[in-house]
PDB file of C-alpha atoms in Angstrom:
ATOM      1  CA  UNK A   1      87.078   3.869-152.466  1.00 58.00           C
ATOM      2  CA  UNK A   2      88.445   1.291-149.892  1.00 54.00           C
ATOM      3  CA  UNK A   3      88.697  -2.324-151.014  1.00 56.00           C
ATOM      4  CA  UNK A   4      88.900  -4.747-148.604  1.00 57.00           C
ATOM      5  CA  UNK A   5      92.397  -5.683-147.694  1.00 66.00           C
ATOM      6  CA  UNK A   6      93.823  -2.456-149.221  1.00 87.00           C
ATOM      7  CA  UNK A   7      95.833   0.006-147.810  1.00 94.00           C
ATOM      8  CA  UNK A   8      94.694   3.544-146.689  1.00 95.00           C
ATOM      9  CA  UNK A   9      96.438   6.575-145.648  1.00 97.00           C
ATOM     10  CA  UNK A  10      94.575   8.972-143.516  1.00 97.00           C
ATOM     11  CA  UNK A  11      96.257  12.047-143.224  1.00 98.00           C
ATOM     12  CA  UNK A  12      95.120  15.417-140.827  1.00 98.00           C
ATOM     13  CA  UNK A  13      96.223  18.394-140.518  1.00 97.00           C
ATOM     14  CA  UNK A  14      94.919  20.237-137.349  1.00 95.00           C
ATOM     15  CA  UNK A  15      95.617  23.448-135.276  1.00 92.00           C
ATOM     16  CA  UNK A  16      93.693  22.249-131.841  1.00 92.00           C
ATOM     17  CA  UNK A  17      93.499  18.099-132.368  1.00 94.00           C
ATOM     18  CA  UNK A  18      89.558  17.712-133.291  1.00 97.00           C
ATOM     19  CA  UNK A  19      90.236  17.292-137.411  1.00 97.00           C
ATOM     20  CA  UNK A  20      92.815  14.415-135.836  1.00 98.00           C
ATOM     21  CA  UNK A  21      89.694  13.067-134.004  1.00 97.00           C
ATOM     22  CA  UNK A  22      87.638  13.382-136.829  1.00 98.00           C
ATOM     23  CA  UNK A  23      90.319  11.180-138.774  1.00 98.00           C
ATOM     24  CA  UNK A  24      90.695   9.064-135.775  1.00 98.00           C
ATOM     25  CA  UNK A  25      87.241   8.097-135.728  1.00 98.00           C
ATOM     26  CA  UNK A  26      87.405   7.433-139.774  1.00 97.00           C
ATOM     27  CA  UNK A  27      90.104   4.938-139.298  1.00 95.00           C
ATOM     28  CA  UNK A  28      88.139   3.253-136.405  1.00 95.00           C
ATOM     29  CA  UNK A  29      85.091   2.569-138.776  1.00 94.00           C
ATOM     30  CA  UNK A  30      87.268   1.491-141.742  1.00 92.00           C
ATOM     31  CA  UNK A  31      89.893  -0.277-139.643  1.00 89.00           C
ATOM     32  CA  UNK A  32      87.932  -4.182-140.618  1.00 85.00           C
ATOM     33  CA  UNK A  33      87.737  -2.900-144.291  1.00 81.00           C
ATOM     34  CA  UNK A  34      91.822  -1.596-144.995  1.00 84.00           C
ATOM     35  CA  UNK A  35      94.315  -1.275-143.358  1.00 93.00           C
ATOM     36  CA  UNK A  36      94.661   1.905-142.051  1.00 95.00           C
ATOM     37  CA  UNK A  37      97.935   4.194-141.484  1.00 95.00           C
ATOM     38  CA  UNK A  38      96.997   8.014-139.860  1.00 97.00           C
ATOM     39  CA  UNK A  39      99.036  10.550-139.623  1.00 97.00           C
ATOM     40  CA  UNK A  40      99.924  14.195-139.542  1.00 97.00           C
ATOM     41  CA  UNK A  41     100.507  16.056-142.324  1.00 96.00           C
ATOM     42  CA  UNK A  42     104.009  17.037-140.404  1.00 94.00           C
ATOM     43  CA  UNK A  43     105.291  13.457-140.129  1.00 94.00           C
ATOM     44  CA  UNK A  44     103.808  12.635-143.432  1.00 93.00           C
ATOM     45  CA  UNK A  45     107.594  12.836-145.414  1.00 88.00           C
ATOM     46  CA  UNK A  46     108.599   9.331-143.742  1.00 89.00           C
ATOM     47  CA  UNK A  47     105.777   7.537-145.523  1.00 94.00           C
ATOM     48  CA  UNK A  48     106.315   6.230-149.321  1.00 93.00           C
ATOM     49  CA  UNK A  49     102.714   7.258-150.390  1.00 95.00           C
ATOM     50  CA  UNK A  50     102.929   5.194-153.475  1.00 93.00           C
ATOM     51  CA  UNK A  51     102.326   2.303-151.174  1.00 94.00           C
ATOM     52  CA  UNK A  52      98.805   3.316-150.428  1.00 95.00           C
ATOM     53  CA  UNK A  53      96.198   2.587-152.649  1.00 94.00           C
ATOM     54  CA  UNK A  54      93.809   5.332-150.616  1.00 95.00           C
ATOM     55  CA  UNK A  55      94.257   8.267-149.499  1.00 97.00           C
ATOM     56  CA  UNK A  56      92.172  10.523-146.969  1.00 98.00           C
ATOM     57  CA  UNK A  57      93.268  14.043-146.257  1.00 98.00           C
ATOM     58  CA  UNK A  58      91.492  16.551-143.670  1.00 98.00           C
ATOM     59  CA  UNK A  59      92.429  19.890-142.591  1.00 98.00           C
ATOM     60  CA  UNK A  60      90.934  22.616-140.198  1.00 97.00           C
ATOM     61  CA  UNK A  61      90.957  26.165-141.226  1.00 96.00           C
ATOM     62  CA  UNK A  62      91.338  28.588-138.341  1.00 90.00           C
ATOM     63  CA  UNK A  63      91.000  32.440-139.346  1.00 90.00           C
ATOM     64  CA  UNK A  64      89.769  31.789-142.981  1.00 90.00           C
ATOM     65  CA  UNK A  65      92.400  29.604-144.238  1.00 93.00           C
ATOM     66  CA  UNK A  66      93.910  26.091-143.967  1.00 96.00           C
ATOM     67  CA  UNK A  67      97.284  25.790-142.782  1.00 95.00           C
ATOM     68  CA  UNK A  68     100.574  26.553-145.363  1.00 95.00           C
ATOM     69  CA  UNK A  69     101.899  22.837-144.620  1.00 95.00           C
ATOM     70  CA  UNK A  70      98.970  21.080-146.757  1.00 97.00           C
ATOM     71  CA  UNK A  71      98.983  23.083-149.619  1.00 97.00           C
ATOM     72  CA  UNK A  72     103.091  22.396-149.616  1.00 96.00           C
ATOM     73  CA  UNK A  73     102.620  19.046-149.128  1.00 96.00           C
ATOM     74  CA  UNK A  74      99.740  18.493-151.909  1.00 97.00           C
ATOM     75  CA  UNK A  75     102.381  20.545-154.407  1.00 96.00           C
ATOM     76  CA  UNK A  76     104.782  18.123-153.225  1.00 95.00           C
ATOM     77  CA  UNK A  77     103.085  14.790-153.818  1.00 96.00           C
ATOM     78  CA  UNK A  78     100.189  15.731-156.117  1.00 97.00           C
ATOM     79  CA  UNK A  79     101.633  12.776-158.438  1.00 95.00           C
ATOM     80  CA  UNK A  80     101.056  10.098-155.723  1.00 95.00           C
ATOM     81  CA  UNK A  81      97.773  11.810-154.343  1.00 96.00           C
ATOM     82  CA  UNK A  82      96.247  11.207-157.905  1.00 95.00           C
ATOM     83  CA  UNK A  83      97.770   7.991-158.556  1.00 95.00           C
ATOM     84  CA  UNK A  84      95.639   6.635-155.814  1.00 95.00           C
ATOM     85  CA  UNK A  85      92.483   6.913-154.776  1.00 94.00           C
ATOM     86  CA  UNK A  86      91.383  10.166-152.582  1.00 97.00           C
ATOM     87  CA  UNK A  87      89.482  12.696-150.814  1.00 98.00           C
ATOM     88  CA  UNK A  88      89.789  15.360-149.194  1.00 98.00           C
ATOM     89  CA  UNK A  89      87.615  16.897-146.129  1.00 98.00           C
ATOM     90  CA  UNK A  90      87.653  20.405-144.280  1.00 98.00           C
ATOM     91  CA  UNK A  91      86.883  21.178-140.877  1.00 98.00           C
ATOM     92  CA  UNK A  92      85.391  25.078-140.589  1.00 96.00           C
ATOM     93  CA  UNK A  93      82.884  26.555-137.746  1.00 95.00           C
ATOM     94  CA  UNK A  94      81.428  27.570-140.262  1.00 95.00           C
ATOM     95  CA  UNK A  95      80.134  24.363-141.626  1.00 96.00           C
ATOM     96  CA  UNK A  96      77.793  25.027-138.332  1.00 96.00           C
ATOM     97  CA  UNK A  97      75.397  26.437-140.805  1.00 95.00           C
ATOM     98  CA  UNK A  98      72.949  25.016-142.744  1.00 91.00           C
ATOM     99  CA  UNK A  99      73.836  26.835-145.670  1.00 94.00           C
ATOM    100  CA  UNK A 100      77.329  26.155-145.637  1.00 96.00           C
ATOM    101  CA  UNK A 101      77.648  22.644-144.486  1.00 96.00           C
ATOM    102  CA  UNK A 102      78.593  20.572-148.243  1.00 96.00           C
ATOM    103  CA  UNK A 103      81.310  21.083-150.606  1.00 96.00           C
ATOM    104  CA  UNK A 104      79.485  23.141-152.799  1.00 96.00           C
ATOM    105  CA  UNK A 105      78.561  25.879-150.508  1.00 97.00           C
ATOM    106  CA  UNK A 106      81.387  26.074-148.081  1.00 97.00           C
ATOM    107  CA  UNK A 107      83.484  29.002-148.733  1.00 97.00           C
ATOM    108  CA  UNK A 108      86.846  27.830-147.092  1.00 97.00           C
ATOM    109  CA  UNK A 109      86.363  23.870-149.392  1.00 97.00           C
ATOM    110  CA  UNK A 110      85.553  26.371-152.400  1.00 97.00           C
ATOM    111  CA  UNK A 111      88.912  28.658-152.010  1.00 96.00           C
ATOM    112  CA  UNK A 112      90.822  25.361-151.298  1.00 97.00           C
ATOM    113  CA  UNK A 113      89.877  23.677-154.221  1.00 97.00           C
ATOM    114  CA  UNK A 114      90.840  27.605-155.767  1.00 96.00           C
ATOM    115  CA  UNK A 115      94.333  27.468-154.666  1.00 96.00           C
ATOM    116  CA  UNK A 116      95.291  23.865-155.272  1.00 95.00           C
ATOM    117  CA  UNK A 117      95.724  21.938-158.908  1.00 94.00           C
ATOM    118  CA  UNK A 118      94.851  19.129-157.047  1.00 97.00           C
ATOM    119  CA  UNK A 119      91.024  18.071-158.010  1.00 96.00           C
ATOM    120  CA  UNK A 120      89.859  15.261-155.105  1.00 97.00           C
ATOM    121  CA  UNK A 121      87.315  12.075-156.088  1.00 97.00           C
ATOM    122  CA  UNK A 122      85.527  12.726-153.002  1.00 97.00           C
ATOM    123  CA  UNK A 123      84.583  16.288-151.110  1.00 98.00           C
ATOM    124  CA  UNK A 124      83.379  16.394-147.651  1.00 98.00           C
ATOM    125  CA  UNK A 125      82.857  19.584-145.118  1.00 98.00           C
ATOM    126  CA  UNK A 126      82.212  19.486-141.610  1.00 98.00           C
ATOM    127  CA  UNK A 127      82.220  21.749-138.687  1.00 97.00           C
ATOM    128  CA  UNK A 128      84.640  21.644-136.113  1.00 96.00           C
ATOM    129  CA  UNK A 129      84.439  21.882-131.808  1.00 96.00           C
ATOM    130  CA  UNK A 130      84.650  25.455-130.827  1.00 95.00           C
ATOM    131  CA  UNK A 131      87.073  24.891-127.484  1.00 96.00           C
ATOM    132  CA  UNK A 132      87.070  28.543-125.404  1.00 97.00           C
ATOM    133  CA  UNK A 133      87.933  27.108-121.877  1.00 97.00           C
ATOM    134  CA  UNK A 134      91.113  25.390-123.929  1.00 96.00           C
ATOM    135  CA  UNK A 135      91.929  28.609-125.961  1.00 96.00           C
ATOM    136  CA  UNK A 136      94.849  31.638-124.837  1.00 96.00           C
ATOM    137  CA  UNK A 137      93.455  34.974-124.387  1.00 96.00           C
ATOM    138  CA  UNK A 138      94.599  36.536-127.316  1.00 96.00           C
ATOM    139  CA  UNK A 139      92.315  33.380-129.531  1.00 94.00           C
ATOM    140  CA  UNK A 140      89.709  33.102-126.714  1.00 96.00           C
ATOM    141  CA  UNK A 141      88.807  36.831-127.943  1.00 96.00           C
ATOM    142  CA  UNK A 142      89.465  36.451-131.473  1.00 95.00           C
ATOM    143  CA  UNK A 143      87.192  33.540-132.169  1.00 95.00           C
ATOM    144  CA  UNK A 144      84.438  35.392-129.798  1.00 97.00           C
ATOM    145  CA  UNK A 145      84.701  38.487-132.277  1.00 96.00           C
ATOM    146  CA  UNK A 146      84.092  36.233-135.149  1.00 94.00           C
ATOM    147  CA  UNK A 147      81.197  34.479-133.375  1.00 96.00           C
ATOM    148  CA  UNK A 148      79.768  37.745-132.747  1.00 97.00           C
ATOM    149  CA  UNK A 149      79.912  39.064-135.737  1.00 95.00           C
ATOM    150  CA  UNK A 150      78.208  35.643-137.620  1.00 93.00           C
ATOM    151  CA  UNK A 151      76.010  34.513-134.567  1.00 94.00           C
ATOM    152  CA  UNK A 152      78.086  31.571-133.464  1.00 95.00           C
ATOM    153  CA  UNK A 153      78.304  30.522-129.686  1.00 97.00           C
ATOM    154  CA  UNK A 154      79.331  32.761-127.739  1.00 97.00           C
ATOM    155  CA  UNK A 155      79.482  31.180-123.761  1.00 97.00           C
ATOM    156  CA  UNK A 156      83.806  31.482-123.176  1.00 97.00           C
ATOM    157  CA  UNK A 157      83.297  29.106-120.105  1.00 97.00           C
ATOM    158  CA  UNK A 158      82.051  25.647-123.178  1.00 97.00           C
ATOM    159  CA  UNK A 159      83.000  23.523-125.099  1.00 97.00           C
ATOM    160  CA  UNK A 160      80.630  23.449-128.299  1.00 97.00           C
ATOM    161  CA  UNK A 161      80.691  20.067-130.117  1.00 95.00           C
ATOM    162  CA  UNK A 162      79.521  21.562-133.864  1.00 97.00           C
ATOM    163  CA  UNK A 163      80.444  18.301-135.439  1.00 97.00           C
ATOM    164  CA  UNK A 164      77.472  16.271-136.653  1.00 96.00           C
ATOM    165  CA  UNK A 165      78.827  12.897-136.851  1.00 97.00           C
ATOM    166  CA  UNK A 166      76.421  11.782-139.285  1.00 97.00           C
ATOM    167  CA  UNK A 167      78.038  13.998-141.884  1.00 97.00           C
ATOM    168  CA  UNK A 168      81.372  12.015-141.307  1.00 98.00           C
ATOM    169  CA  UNK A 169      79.125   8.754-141.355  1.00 97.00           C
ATOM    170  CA  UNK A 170      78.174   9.512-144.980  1.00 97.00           C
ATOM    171  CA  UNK A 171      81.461  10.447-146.048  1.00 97.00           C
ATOM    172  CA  UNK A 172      82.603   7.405-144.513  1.00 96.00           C
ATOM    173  CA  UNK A 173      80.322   5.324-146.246  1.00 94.00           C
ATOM    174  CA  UNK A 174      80.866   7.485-149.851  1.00 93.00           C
ATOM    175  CA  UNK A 175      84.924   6.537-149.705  1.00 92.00           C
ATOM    176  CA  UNK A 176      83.920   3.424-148.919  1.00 88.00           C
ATOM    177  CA  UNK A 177      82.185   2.351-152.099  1.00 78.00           C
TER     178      UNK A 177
END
């Protein structure tokens, strides 16, 4: 996907900041192959996407669903996302499971890909940091219920780092051919 010299858009969309570290870290290994522009999805309307020959898009879901601001920007620029080049990654806990850790088996990528017209060259699904010391008491307790309920961690007092980094290594490398 990147060629070298070319211009890439890497765009996030994030409730707690890890899908913007996630796209952070992207950038950082691609950084001597294009160059690189990141950004929200929020400040996203002051960039002419047309000047980008790549574009990267990943979004966190938090209570089953991504946020209402990417599916109304995709709608709005679905011309300019397939002109170029592009992919598209989600960040889910529950990617934390073995079973649901690729495109094809993760339920939140699968009812993305349901309610969008927009059909992504490249798919990628990882899971996200579970943050409880960081979280208000009305999340803190939320997120616990749905740990409880589908054996996720469960210790309010950590930080749980679900991400496996090699995941985002091989998407890295798979946008990069």
């Amino acid at each position: 996907m990147t060629k070298q010299n070319s211009k890439l858009l890497i765009l996030y969309s994030t409730v707690d900041g890890h899908t913007k570290s996630i796209c952070e870290y992207m950038g950082e290994k691609l950084k001597n192959d294009s160059q690189i522009t990141l950004s929200s999805i929020e400040e996203a309307g002051e960039l002419i996407l047309d000047d980008f020959q790549q574009i990267v898009i990943g979004a966190s879901v938090r209570y089953g669903n991504h946020r209402a601001n990417l599916y109304a920007f995709i709608k709005e620029n679905l011309n300019a996302l397939e002109k170029a080049n592009n992919a598209f990654f989600s960040v889910n806990l529950t990617a934390r499971k073995v079973n649901k850790d690729t495109p094809d088996t993760n339920p939140y990528l699968k009812k993305f890909l349901k309610k969008t017209t927009w059909e992504p060259n490249h798919l990628g699904v990882f899971a996200g940091k579970l943050d409880y010391p960081n979280y208000d008491c009305i999340n803190k307790l939320a997120i616990l219920f749905i740990m409880v309920i589908t054996n996720g961690p469960k210790d309010i007092s950590q930080v749980y780092e679900l991400t496996k980094w090699e995941k985002v290594d091989e998407f890295i490398t798979m946008i990069s051919k």
